[in-house]
Every structure is written in C-alpha cells, then in structure tokens.
Amino acid sequence: MPGILEGKSALITGGGGGIGRATALAFAREGARLAVADFNEAAAAETVKLVNAGGGQAITLTGDVTDSATVQSIVKAVVSAYGRIDCAFNNAGIAGFQVDASGARTHEWSDDAFDRMIAVNLRGVWLCMKHELVQMLAQGGGVIVNTGSIAGLVGLPTSSAYVAAKHGVLGLTKTAAIEYAKENIRVNAVCPGYIETNMTKDAMQRRGDAIMANTPFRRMGKPEEIAEMVTWLASDRASYVSGACYNVDGGYMAV
Ligand code: NAI
C-alpha cells in the first residue's frame, strides 16, 4: 500500500532534533521526499543519514530560522531539489535554558533572553510561513504544520517568553488558515506536552515530579508520538482540517 505522503515533498525545520527527526523518519516511511533543515548542520545531516539508510530520500539544509534571507534560501533550495513544497513542518525551537533563562520568573528574564526566544520560536515560524506561503500560492496549494505546545494554551511557570511565543504561533496558525483557505493551503499546529528530547531535560530536572503529577499518563511522550499527528495533518487524510491545534500531551490539557 502506498504511504500517505507518497510523492509529496516536505521541508522540516529543527529536523536535527527530537521531534523534527522523528517526523522526518515518519514522513519518509510514508513516502515523502525530504529537506531536513537545522541550525545544527551535523544534526540535520545525521537525520538525513538515518532517512537515507531506511531507503528514503532526503537532503540537508542549514541556517538560522530567525534570518529572513536564510529562510528564503532554504525554501528556494527545497524547490530546486524537488520542484515544490507540498508539506512544511515549522518546528525549530528553543527552551528557556538555551537562552540562560532556566528557572527565571517573568521579571527575571533578561531583555536579550526574551528577544532571542521570540526571534526563534515566534518570528522564526512566521518567517518560514511567509516564504513557504509564497511558494505554495505559486504552486496552487500546500500544507503547513507548526509546532505549538501546551505552552501555547496555558501559562507555565518560569517559561514566560516561551509561553508568549507559543501562544503567538497558534495565533499565526489560525489566521493563516483563514487567509489562505481559498487557495488550497491548510495550516494547523500540533501542541505537544512534555516529550523526551534535549529540550525538556532542564525542566524535568527542576520540576519533573510536579509535571508528571499533572500529566494523566504519568509519563513523558516520545517524539514518535508527535510525529504520527504531524504526518496525519500533513497528509490528504486531513483534507478538511485547518486552523486546528491538536494536543498530543498524555492528557495534560484535560486536567
Ligand atoms: P530539540 O532541541 O531536540 O530540537 C530542536 C531543534 O531545533 C534542534 O535540532 C535545534 O538545533 C533546532 N534549532 C534551534 N534553534 C534554531 C534556529 N534558530 N534555526 C534553526 N534550527 C534551530 O527539541 P524538540 O523537543 O524536538 O523541539 C522541537 C519543537 O517542539 C520546538 O519548537 C519546541 O518548542 C516544541 N515542543 C517541544 C516539547 C517537548 O516537550 N520536547 C513540548 C512542546 C513543544
């Protein structure tokens, strides 16, 4: 049976990390041709190696999603490799500890930490959407999936700029879904709970017991469990789904 992304071309940002890498492998399993983009070139190349070793087709792209010209050249590189971008997974992101804001309450975030968080986790998603949408309009349609978070839906202590950025990502997602519906472009978000990746190590060390007490499944999610939702959203099986934010969180948002 053909995969649900057979013949599609896809761009994944943050594809060198936990959720991005798992999604690259899931997309490849379902037949997509991939461009794996990441700030960390070696990590993206490792994902590409894993995809190709499994019989998939992928290329490595590198660059910082906060820079408009860089994002534009990433999009252009996907189009020159595959002719179009059917699916885009805008997933690159950072956590508070990566901007020296580990454990900081709102008034303790430095100006630089706040700005960098918003630049990567909000502006980066917008820049990706902006350049992808130009291409999708030109080619007659496409699908965008953004990585939101439960932090896009509720407040989380010591994560104020992260929470602000993720709320913003959901706002961008819903607005673009309305704006481009008539042009055959679907835009959705996945909202992961606490997933076992590099990003959550710091929070789990500091307040893992409290987090698990608030998670009905009493365990973290695996990146592969997010990848399944993203793959479905990116596929034609989700043909009537747009402007939606799907929680994949072990029940966290139900409490
Ligand atoms: P990760 O740290 O394993 O992966 C993130 C990837 O993004 C890394 O490979 C990193 O090099 C890349 N990246 C960071 N800044 C970049 C930039 N400026 N330009 C290009 N690439 C950049 O973390 P994870 O968990 O896989 O995160 C992926 C997404 O999932 C992020 O948007 C994160 O906010 C989101 N998320 C993660 C959750 C979790 O529990 N792990 C929960 C909810 C959302």
Short mmCIF file of C-alpha atoms and ligand atoms in Angstrom, two decimals:
data_model
loop_
_atom_site.label_atom_id
_atom_site.label_comp_id
_atom_site.label_asym_id
_atom_site.label_seq_id
_atom_site.Cartn_x
_atom_site.Cartn_y
_atom_site.Cartn_z
CA MET A 1 0.00 0.00 0.00
CA PRO A 2 1.43 3.47 -0.83
CA GLY A 3 2.29 5.73 2.08
CA ILE A 4 0.01 8.63 2.97
CA LEU A 5 2.66 11.16 1.84
CA GLU A 6 3.67 9.30 -1.33
CA GLY A 7 5.02 11.67 -3.96
CA LYS A 8 4.95 14.72 -1.67
CA SER A 9 7.94 16.94 -0.97
CA ALA A 10 8.41 18.20 2.57
CA LEU A 11 10.52 20.69 4.49
CA ILE A 12 11.16 20.11 8.19
CA THR A 13 12.89 22.76 10.29
CA GLY A 14 14.57 21.73 13.51
CA GLY A 15 14.93 18.39 11.74
CA GLY A 16 18.15 17.58 13.56
CA GLY A 17 16.39 17.31 16.93
CA GLY A 18 13.96 15.04 18.73
CA ILE A 19 10.51 15.83 17.29
CA GLY A 20 11.85 17.02 13.92
CA ARG A 21 14.00 13.93 13.43
CA ALA A 22 11.19 11.54 14.41
CA THR A 23 8.88 13.37 12.00
CA ALA A 24 11.45 13.17 9.20
CA LEU A 25 11.58 9.40 9.67
CA ALA A 26 7.78 9.13 9.76
CA PHE A 27 7.38 11.32 6.65
CA ALA A 28 9.97 9.21 4.81
CA ARG A 29 8.21 5.99 5.87
CA GLU A 30 5.05 7.42 4.29
CA GLY A 31 6.79 8.20 1.01
CA ALA A 32 7.74 11.89 1.23
CA ARG A 33 10.93 13.34 -0.24
CA LEU A 34 12.51 15.46 2.46
CA ALA A 35 14.56 18.54 3.13
CA VAL A 36 15.86 18.48 6.68
CA ALA A 37 16.85 21.95 7.87
CA ASP A 38 18.55 22.79 11.14
CA PHE A 39 20.78 25.37 12.73
CA ASN A 40 22.99 22.43 13.66
CA GLU A 41 24.26 21.10 10.34
CA ALA A 42 25.75 17.90 11.76
CA ALA A 43 22.46 17.03 13.47
CA ALA A 44 20.49 17.61 10.26
CA ALA A 45 22.99 15.51 8.32
CA GLU A 46 22.59 12.70 10.86
CA THR A 47 18.80 12.73 10.32
CA VAL A 48 19.34 12.63 6.57
CA LYS A 49 21.69 9.67 7.01
CA LEU A 50 19.02 7.82 9.01
CA VAL A 51 16.35 8.59 6.39
CA ASN A 52 18.53 7.50 3.50
CA ALA A 53 19.64 4.36 5.35
CA GLY A 54 15.98 3.42 5.62
CA GLY A 55 15.51 3.77 1.87
CA GLY A 56 14.12 7.31 1.94
CA GLN A 57 15.22 10.41 0.07
CA ALA A 58 16.44 13.48 1.94
CA ILE A 59 18.74 16.47 1.65
CA THR A 60 20.43 18.51 4.37
CA LEU A 61 19.87 22.27 4.63
CA THR A 62 21.28 24.55 7.26
CA GLY A 63 20.67 28.00 8.68
CA ASP A 64 19.04 30.07 11.38
CA VAL A 65 15.26 30.45 11.07
CA THR A 66 15.43 33.95 12.55
CA ASP A 67 17.02 35.33 9.38
CA SER A 68 14.62 36.11 6.52
CA ALA A 69 17.16 35.76 3.70
CA THR A 70 18.33 32.43 5.11
CA VAL A 71 14.79 31.09 5.33
CA GLN A 72 14.08 32.27 1.80
CA SER A 73 17.16 30.44 0.54
CA ILE A 74 16.12 27.28 2.43
CA VAL A 75 12.73 27.39 0.71
CA LYS A 76 14.38 28.02 -2.67
CA ALA A 77 16.72 25.07 -2.11
CA VAL A 78 13.77 22.74 -1.48
CA VAL A 79 12.08 23.94 -4.66
CA SER A 80 15.23 23.49 -6.71
CA ALA A 81 15.65 19.95 -5.34
CA TYR A 82 12.04 18.77 -5.62
CA GLY A 83 10.17 21.33 -7.74
CA ARG A 84 7.71 22.28 -4.99
CA ILE A 85 6.94 22.15 -1.24
CA ASP A 86 3.80 20.18 -0.53
CA CYS A 87 4.28 19.97 3.25
CA ALA A 88 6.16 22.24 5.61
CA PHE A 89 6.74 21.41 9.27
CA ASN A 90 7.88 24.57 11.07
CA ASN A 91 9.33 23.03 14.17
CA ALA A 92 12.70 24.61 15.04
CA GLY A 93 12.62 25.95 18.57
CA ILE A 94 14.50 26.53 21.80
CA ALA A 95 13.73 26.35 25.53
CA GLY A 96 14.47 28.84 28.29
CA PHE A 97 17.70 27.20 29.42
CA GLN A 98 19.10 27.71 25.92
CA VAL A 99 18.90 31.48 26.41
CA ASP A 100 20.19 31.40 30.02
CA ALA A 101 16.70 31.80 31.46
CA SER A 102 16.48 28.47 33.27
CA GLY A 103 14.14 28.77 36.24
CA ALA A 104 13.58 32.51 35.66
CA ARG A 105 10.23 34.07 36.52
CA THR A 106 8.84 36.81 34.27
CA HIS A 107 10.74 39.71 35.89
CA GLU A 108 14.00 37.75 35.88
CA TRP A 109 14.23 37.18 32.12
CA SER A 110 16.93 39.37 30.58
CA ASP A 111 15.99 41.57 27.63
CA ASP A 112 18.31 39.55 25.39
CA ALA A 113 16.85 36.22 26.51
CA PHE A 114 13.31 37.42 25.83
CA ASP A 115 14.25 38.78 22.39
CA ARG A 116 16.07 35.63 21.31
CA MET A 117 13.21 33.41 22.47
CA ILE A 118 10.68 35.42 20.49
CA ALA A 119 13.04 35.58 17.50
CA VAL A 120 13.44 31.81 17.25
CA ASN A 121 10.11 30.47 18.47
CA LEU A 122 7.76 33.10 17.01
CA ARG A 123 9.46 35.18 14.33
CA GLY A 124 11.18 32.02 13.03
CA VAL A 125 7.84 30.30 12.49
CA TRP A 126 6.40 33.41 10.86
CA LEU A 127 9.39 33.76 8.50
CA CYS A 128 9.07 30.12 7.48
CA MET A 129 5.35 30.55 6.85
CA LYS A 130 5.93 33.76 4.91
CA HIS A 131 8.38 32.22 2.45
CA GLU A 132 6.58 28.87 2.23
CA LEU A 133 3.27 30.60 1.54
CA VAL A 134 4.74 32.48 -1.42
CA GLN A 135 5.78 29.14 -2.91
CA MET A 136 2.51 27.40 -2.02
CA LEU A 137 0.48 30.20 -3.61
CA ALA A 138 2.59 29.90 -6.78
CA GLN A 139 2.19 26.12 -6.97
CA GLY A 140 -1.54 26.07 -6.19
CA GLY A 141 -1.66 24.76 -2.62
CA GLY A 142 0.14 23.07 0.23
CA VAL A 143 0.05 22.14 3.89
CA ILE A 144 1.77 23.82 6.82
CA VAL A 145 2.08 22.30 10.29
CA ASN A 146 3.55 24.47 13.04
CA THR A 147 4.87 23.17 16.32
CA GLY A 148 2.89 24.84 19.06
CA SER A 149 2.87 23.48 22.59
CA ILE A 150 0.67 23.13 25.62
CA ALA A 151 2.58 26.35 26.40
CA GLY A 152 0.53 27.89 23.59
CA LEU A 153 -2.66 27.14 25.52
CA VAL A 154 -1.90 27.75 29.19
CA GLY A 155 0.70 29.51 31.32
CA LEU A 156 3.70 27.54 32.57
CA PRO A 157 5.88 28.78 35.45
CA THR A 158 9.40 30.00 34.54
CA SER A 159 8.62 29.93 30.80
CA SER A 160 7.08 33.33 30.15
CA ALA A 161 8.72 34.22 26.82
CA TYR A 162 8.39 30.62 25.62
CA VAL A 163 4.69 30.69 26.52
CA ALA A 164 4.25 34.06 24.80
CA ALA A 165 5.93 32.76 21.63
CA LYS A 166 3.86 29.57 21.52
CA HIS A 167 0.60 31.47 22.06
CA GLY A 168 1.74 33.60 19.12
CA VAL A 169 2.39 30.53 16.96
CA LEU A 170 -1.19 29.40 17.49
CA GLY A 171 -2.42 32.87 16.54
CA LEU A 172 -0.39 32.82 13.32
CA THR A 173 -1.68 29.33 12.56
CA LYS A 174 -5.34 30.24 12.92
CA THR A 175 -5.01 33.50 11.00
CA ALA A 176 -3.19 31.94 8.05
CA ALA A 177 -5.73 29.09 7.95
CA ILE A 178 -8.45 31.67 7.34
CA GLU A 179 -6.41 33.82 4.96
CA TYR A 180 -5.31 31.02 2.61
CA ALA A 181 -8.25 28.59 2.76
CA LYS A 182 -9.47 29.65 -0.67
CA GLU A 183 -6.03 28.98 -2.12
CA ASN A 184 -5.98 25.32 -1.09
CA ILE A 185 -3.48 25.83 1.73
CA ARG A 186 -4.18 24.17 5.07
CA VAL A 187 -2.42 25.45 8.21
CA ASN A 188 -2.51 23.58 11.52
CA ALA A 189 -0.49 23.18 14.69
CA VAL A 190 0.47 20.30 16.91
CA CYS A 191 0.65 21.02 20.63
CA PRO A 192 2.98 18.55 22.33
CA GLY A 193 3.01 18.04 26.08
CA TYR A 194 6.27 17.02 27.77
CA ILE A 195 8.28 14.99 25.26
CA GLU A 196 11.58 13.19 25.78
CA THR A 197 14.03 15.41 23.90
CA ASN A 198 17.01 17.59 24.67
CA MET A 199 14.63 20.49 25.23
CA THR A 200 12.88 19.09 28.30
CA LYS A 201 15.93 17.83 30.22
CA ASP A 202 16.29 21.04 32.20
CA ALA A 203 12.59 21.38 33.16
CA MET A 204 12.37 17.71 34.12
CA GLN A 205 15.40 18.06 36.40
CA ARG A 206 13.97 21.12 38.10
CA ARG A 207 10.30 20.19 38.39
CA GLY A 208 9.79 16.77 36.82
CA ASP A 209 7.74 15.42 39.74
CA ALA A 210 5.24 18.28 39.55
CA ILE A 211 5.00 17.95 35.78
CA MET A 212 4.31 14.22 35.94
CA ALA A 213 1.75 14.76 38.72
CA ASN A 214 -0.15 17.00 36.25
CA THR A 215 0.12 14.52 33.37
CA PRO A 216 -2.62 11.86 33.49
CA PHE A 217 -0.44 9.33 31.62
CA ARG A 218 2.30 9.80 34.29
CA ARG A 219 4.99 9.57 31.64
CA MET A 220 6.64 11.78 29.05
CA GLY A 221 5.71 11.42 25.40
CA LYS A 222 8.07 10.13 22.77
CA PRO A 223 8.98 12.23 19.70
CA GLU A 224 7.50 9.47 17.54
CA GLU A 225 4.11 10.06 19.16
CA ILE A 226 4.16 13.68 17.95
CA ALA A 227 5.39 12.61 14.52
CA GLU A 228 2.25 10.50 13.98
CA MET A 229 -0.02 13.53 14.41
CA VAL A 230 2.15 15.74 12.20
CA THR A 231 2.21 13.09 9.49
CA TRP A 232 -1.56 12.79 9.52
CA LEU A 233 -2.04 16.58 9.46
CA ALA A 234 0.38 16.86 6.54
CA SER A 235 -1.45 14.18 4.57
CA ASP A 236 -4.56 14.37 2.41
CA ARG A 237 -6.34 12.30 5.08
CA ALA A 238 -6.70 15.61 6.96
CA SER A 239 -8.24 17.30 3.90
CA TYR A 240 -10.95 19.13 5.90
CA VAL A 241 -8.68 20.16 8.81
CA SER A 242 -7.34 23.71 9.01
CA GLY A 243 -6.78 26.27 11.73
CA ALA A 244 -6.73 23.50 14.32
CA CYS A 245 -4.34 22.91 17.20
CA TYR A 246 -4.07 19.26 18.13
CA ASN A 247 -2.87 18.36 21.62
CA VAL A 248 -0.63 15.31 21.92
CA ASP A 249 0.06 15.51 25.62
CA GLY A 250 -0.84 12.39 27.58
CA GLY A 251 -3.99 14.13 28.77
CA TYR A 252 -2.24 17.21 30.22
CA MET A 253 -4.76 19.70 28.84
CA ALA A 254 -7.74 17.71 30.10
CA VAL A 255 -6.90 18.34 33.77
P1 NAI B 1 15.26 19.67 20.20
O1 NAI B 1 16.13 20.62 20.92
O2 NAI B 1 15.59 18.22 20.20
O3 NAI B 1 15.08 20.12 18.67
C1 NAI B 1 15.01 21.45 18.26
C2 NAI B 1 15.85 21.60 17.01
O4 NAI B 1 15.69 22.95 16.53
C3 NAI B 1 17.33 21.39 17.27
O5 NAI B 1 17.85 20.42 16.37
C4 NAI B 1 17.95 22.76 17.05
O6 NAI B 1 19.26 22.73 16.52
C5 NAI B 1 16.95 23.40 16.10
N1 NAI B 1 17.01 24.87 16.21
C6 NAI B 1 17.01 25.62 17.33
N2 NAI B 1 17.11 26.91 17.04
C7 NAI B 1 17.15 27.00 15.68
C8 NAI B 1 17.25 28.08 14.78
N3 NAI B 1 17.32 29.35 15.22
N4 NAI B 1 17.27 27.82 13.46
C9 NAI B 1 17.21 26.55 13.01
N5 NAI B 1 17.12 25.47 13.82
C10 NAI B 1 17.09 25.71 15.16
O7 NAI B 1 13.81 19.90 20.81
P2 NAI B 1 12.38 19.31 20.43
O8 NAI B 1 11.74 18.99 21.70
O9 NAI B 1 12.45 18.30 19.35
O10 NAI B 1 11.69 20.64 19.89
C11 NAI B 1 11.05 20.76 18.65
C12 NAI B 1 9.89 21.72 18.77
O11 NAI B 1 8.93 21.15 19.66
C13 NAI B 1 10.22 23.09 19.35
O12 NAI B 1 9.51 24.08 18.62
C14 NAI B 1 9.69 23.02 20.75
O13 NAI B 1 9.36 24.28 21.26
C15 NAI B 1 8.49 22.14 20.56
N6 NAI B 1 7.97 21.50 21.74
C16 NAI B 1 8.72 20.58 22.42
C17 NAI B 1 8.21 19.98 23.54
C18 NAI B 1 8.96 18.95 24.31
O14 NAI B 1 8.45 18.54 25.38
N7 NAI B 1 10.11 18.50 23.90
C19 NAI B 1 6.86 20.32 24.04
C20 NAI B 1 6.16 21.26 23.23
C21 NAI B 1 6.71 21.83 22.13
#
